[in-house]
Coordinates of C-alpha atoms in Angstrom, one line a residue:
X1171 CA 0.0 0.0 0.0
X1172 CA 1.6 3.4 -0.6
X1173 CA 1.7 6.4 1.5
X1174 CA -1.5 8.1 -0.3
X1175 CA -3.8 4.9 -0.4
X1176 CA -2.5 4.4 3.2
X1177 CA -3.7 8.6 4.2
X1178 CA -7.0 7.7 2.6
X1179 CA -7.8 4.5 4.5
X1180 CA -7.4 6.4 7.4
X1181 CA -9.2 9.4 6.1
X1182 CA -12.2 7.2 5.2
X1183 CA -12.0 5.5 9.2
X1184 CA -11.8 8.9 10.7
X1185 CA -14.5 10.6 8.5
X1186 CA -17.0 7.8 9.5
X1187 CA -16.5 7.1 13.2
X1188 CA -15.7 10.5 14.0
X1189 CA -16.2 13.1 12.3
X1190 CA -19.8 12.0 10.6
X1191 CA -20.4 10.8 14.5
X1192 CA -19.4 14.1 15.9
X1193 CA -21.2 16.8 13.2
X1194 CA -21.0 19.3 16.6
X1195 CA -17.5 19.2 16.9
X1196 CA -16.8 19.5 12.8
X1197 CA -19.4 21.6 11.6
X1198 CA -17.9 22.4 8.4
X1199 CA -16.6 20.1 5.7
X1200 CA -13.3 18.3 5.8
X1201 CA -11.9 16.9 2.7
X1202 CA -9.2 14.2 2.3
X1203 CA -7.1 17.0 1.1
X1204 CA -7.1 18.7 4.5
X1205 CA -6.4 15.7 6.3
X1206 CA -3.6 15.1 4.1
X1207 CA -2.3 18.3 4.4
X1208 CA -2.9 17.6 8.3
X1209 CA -1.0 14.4 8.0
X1210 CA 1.6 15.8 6.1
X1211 CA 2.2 18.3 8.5
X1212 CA 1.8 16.1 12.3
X1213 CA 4.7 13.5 10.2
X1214 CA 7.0 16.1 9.5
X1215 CA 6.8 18.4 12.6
X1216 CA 6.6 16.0 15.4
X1217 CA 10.1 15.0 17.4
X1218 CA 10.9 11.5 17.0
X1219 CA 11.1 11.1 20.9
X1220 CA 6.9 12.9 21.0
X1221 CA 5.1 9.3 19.9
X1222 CA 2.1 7.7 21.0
X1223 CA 0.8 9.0 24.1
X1224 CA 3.6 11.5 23.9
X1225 CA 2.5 12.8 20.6
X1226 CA 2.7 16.5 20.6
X1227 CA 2.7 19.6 17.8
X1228 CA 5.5 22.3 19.8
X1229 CA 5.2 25.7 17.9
X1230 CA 8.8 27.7 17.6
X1231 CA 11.0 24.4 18.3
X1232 CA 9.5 22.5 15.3
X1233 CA 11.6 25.1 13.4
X1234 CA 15.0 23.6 14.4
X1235 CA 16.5 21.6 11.7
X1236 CA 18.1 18.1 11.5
X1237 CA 21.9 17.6 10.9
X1238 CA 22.8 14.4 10.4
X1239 CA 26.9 15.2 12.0
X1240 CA 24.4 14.0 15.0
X1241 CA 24.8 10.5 15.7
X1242 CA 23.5 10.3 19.3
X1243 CA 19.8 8.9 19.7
X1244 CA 19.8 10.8 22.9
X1245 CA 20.4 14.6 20.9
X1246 CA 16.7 15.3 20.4
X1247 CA 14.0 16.9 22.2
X1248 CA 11.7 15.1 24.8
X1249 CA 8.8 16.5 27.1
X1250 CA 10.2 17.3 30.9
X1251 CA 7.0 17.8 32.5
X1252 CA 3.4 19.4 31.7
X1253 CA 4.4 22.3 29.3
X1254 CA 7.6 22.1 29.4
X1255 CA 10.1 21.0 26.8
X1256 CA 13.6 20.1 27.1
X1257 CA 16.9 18.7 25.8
X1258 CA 19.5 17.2 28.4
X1259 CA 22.7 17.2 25.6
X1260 CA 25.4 19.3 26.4
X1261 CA 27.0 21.4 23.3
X1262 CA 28.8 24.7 22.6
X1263 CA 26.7 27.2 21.5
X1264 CA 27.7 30.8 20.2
X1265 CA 26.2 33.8 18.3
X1266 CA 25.1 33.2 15.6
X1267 CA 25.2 29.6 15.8
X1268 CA 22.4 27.5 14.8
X1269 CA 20.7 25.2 17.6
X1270 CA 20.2 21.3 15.7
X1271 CA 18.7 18.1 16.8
X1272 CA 18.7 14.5 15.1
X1273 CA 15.1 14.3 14.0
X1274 CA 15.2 10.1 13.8
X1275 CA 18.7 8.1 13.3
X1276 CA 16.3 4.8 12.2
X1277 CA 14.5 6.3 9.1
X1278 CA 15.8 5.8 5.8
X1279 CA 16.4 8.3 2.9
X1280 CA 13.1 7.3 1.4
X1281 CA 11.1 7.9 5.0
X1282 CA 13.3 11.2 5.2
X1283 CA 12.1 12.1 2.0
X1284 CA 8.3 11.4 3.1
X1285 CA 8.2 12.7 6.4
X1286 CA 10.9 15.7 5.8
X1287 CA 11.5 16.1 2.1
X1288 CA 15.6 15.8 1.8
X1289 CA 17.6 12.7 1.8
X1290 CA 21.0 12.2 3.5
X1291 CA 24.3 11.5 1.3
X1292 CA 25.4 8.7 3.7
X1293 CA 24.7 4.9 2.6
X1294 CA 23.5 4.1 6.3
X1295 CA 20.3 5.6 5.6
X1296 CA 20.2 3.6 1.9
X1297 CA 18.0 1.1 2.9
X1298 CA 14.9 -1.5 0.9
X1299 CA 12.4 -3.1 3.1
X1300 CA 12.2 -6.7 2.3
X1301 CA 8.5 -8.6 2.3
X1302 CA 8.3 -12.3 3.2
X1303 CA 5.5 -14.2 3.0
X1304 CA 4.3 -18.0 4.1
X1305 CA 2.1 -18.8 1.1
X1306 CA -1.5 -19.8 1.8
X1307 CA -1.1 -22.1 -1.1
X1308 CA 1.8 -24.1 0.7
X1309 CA 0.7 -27.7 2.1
X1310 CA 2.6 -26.8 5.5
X1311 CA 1.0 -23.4 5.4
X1312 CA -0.4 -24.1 9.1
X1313 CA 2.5 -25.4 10.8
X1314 CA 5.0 -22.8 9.6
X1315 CA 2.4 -20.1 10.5
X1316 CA 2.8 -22.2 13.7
X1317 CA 6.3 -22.1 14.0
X1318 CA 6.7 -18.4 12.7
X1319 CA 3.9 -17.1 16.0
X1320 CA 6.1 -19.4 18.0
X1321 CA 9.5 -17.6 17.4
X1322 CA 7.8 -13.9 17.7
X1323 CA 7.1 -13.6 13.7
X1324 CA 3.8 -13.9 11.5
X1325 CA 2.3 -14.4 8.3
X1326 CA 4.5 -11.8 7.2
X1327 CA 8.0 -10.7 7.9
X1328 CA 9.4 -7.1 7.5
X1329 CA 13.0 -7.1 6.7
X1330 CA 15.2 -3.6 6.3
X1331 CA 18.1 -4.4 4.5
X1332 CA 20.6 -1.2 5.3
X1333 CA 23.3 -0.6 2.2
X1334 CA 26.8 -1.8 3.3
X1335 CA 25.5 -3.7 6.3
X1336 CA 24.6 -7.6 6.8
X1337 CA 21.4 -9.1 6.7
X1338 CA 19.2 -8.9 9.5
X1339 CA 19.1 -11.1 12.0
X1340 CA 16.8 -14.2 11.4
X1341 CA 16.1 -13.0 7.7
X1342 CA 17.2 -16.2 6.8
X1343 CA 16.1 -18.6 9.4
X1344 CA 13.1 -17.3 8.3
X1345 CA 13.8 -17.6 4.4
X1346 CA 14.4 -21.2 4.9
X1347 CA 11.1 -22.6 7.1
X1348 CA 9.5 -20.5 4.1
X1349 CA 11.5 -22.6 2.3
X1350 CA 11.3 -26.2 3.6
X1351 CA 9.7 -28.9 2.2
X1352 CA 10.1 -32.2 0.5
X1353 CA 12.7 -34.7 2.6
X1354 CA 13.3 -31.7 4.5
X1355 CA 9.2 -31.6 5.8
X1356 CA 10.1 -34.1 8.8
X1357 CA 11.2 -30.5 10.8
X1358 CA 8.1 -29.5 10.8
X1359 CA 6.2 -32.5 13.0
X1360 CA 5.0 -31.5 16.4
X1361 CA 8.2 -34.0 17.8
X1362 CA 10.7 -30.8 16.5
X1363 CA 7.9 -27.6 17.4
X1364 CA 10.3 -26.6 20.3
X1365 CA 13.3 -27.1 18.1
X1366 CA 13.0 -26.7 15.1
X1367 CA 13.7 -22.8 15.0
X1368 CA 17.3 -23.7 16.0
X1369 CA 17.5 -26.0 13.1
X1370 CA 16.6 -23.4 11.0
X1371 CA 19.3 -21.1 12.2
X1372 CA 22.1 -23.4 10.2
X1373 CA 21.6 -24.7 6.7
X1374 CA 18.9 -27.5 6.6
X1375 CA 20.1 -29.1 2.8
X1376 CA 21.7 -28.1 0.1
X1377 CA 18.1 -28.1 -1.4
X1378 CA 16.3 -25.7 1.2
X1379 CA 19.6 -23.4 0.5
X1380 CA 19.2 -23.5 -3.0
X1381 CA 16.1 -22.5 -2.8
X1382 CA 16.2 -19.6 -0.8
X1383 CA 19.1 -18.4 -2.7
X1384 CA 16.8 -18.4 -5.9
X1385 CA 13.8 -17.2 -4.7
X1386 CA 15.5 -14.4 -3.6
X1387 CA 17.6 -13.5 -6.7
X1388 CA 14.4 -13.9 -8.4
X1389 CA 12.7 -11.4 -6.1
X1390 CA 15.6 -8.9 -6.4
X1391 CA 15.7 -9.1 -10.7
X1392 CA 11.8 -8.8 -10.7
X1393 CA 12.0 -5.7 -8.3
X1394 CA 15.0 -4.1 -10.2
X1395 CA 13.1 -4.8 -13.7
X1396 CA 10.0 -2.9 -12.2
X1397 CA 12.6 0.6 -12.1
X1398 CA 12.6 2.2 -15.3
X1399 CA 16.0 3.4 -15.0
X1400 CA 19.2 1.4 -14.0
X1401 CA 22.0 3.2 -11.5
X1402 CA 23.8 4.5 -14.5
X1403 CA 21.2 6.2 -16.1
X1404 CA 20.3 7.9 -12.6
X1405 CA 23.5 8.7 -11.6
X1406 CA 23.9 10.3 -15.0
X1407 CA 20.4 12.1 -14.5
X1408 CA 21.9 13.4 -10.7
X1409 CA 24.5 15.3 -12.8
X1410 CA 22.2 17.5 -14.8
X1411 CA 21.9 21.1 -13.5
X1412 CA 18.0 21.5 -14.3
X1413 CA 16.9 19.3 -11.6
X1414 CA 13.9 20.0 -9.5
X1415 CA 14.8 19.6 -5.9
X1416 CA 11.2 16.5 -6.1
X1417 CA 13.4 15.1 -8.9
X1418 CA 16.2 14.8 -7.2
X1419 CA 15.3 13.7 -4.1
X1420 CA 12.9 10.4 -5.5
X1421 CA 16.0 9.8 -7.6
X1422 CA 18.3 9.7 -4.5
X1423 CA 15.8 7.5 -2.9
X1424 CA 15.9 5.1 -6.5
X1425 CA 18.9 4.9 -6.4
X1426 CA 19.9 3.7 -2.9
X1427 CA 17.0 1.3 -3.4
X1428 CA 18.7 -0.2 -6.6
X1429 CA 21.8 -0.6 -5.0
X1430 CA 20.9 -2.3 -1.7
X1431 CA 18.5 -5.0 -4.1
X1432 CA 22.1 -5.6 -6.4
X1433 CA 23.4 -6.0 -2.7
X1434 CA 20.9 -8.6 -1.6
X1435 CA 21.5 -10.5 -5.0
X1436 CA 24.9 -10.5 -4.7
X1437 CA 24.8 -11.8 -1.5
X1438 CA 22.5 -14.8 -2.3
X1439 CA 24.7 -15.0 -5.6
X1440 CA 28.1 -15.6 -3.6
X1441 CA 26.3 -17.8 -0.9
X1442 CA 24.9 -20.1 -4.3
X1443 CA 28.4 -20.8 -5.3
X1444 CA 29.4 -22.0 -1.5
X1445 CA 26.7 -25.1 -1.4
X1446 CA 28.8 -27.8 -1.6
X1447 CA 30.8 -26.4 1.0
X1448 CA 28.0 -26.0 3.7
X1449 CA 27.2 -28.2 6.8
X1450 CA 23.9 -28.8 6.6
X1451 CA 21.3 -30.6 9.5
X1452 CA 21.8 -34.8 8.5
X1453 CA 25.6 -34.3 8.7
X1454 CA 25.3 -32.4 12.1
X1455 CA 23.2 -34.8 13.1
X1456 CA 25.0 -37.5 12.9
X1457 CA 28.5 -35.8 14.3
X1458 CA 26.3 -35.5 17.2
X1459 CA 25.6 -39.3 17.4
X1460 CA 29.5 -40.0 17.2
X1461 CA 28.9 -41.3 13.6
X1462 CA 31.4 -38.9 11.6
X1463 CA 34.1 -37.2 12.7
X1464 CA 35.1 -33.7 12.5
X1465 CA 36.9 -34.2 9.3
X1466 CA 34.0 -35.6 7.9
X1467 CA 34.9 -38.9 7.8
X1468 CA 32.8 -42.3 8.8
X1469 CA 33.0 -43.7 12.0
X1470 CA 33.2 -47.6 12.3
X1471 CA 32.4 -48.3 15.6
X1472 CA 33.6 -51.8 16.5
X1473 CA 31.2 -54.7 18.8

């Protein structure tokens, strides 16, 4: 869903249960463009620190700009008491220097570019947002849904992939129970429920492997194929001089996106060509039974 379809779900929930309820309190007529310009305007002026039951407009210090030298989660502005607003971080300050906070150290250019419009040139904040998904059309569909609850996970699994940086963590301990089948569908009986999440932490087969390394290079071609443009031709279009500042700043975000999928596929592309040289769970197994040694060798164990 993107950000627009998103704003207009929530118009259309607000506009029926409270402002049709309440025709009192909003007499006149409130279009989806006024809560839009409402949203826009609550996302980009509220401290990152003011959430929840915190949330909070502050006229005058909602001018005070981001830098991103600031690298401290702590540099940022947070409610002291009723009415009053402070910030605890020590810094010199002379005339006529300007006062800066860090307005969230978590967003990535392309939420900076929705919530603030600008985008940072630093590859930390070049980041995609991987989708995973157990299939409602897979035969263990239940006991992986199972497994996934079990291990703090759903349905559906949110991964940010940050340029330069690893994989998350259980990305692919999740990649492979979306992944296992076949021989390997024994690790998902109600005997391995409390175990099998460890399993999954270490290659399973070379066949589970495989698979997760293609499913994901062919998620990373179909999502690069969907950009008009490749890196080349955007860097190219950075260069020109007639840029709107909207231009540049969805190209920035593009661009980052483009790079962190090659990323991904070149991960998944490097781990392909190291298969053979995996452990995977049988051979594990049966180290742990005393039945080949650590050189991989069989063990003949004489009566």
């Amino acid at each position: 869903m993107g950000v627009k379809e998103y704003v207009r779900s929530e118009f259309d929930n607000v506009e029926a249960e409270i402002i049709n309820a309440n025709k009192d309190l909003f007499p006149g007529t409130i279009t989806f463009d006024d809560f839009l310009w409402a949203f826009g305007v609550l996302r980009s002026r509220v401290f990152p620190e003011l959430r929840g039951d915190k949330l909070a407009l502050i006229p005058f210090a909602d001018l005070i700009n981001h830098n991103g030298d600031i690298t401290s989660k702590e540099s940022c502005w947070e409610i002291k008491g009723k009415g009053f607003l402070g910030r605890d971080t020590v810094f010199s300050l002379r005339t006529p220097m300007e006062i800066y906070v860090q307005y969230d150290l978590d967003k990535s250019n392309a939420e900076l570019a929705l919530d603030y419009g600008f985008t940072e040139a630093n590859s930390s904040r070049d980041s995609y947002t991987l989708t995973l998904e157990i299939s409602e059309s897979d035969p263990f569909y239940e006991d992986k849904l199972d497994i996934a609850e079990l291990n703090g996970m759903g349905e559906t699994a949110y991964f940010d992939v940050v340029l330069g940086e690893s994989l998350p963590p259980q990305m692919i301990t999740y990649l492979r129970l979306l992944c296992l089948g076949g021989t390997d569908a024994f690790l998902l009986e109600a005997l391995f429920r409390n175990k099998v999440w460890e399993h999954l932490e270490l290659p399973v087969s070379r066949d589970n492997e495989e698979s997760i390394c293609q499913v994901i290079q062919n998620a990373c071609k179909s999502a690069l194929a969907a950009y008009h443009t490749t890196i080349e031709e955007d860097e190219e279009l950075l260069e020109r001089e007639d840029l709107q500042s909207r231009q540049q700043i969805a190209i920035e975000v593009r661009v980052g996106e483009k790079k962190v999928l090659e990323q991904i596929n070149d991960i998944f592309k490097e781990r392909e060509q190291e298969l053979d040289d995996l452990e995977y769970y049988q051979e594990r197994r049966l180290k742990d039974l005393g039945f080949i040694g650590d050189n991989g060798d069989i063990i003949f164990w004489e009566s």
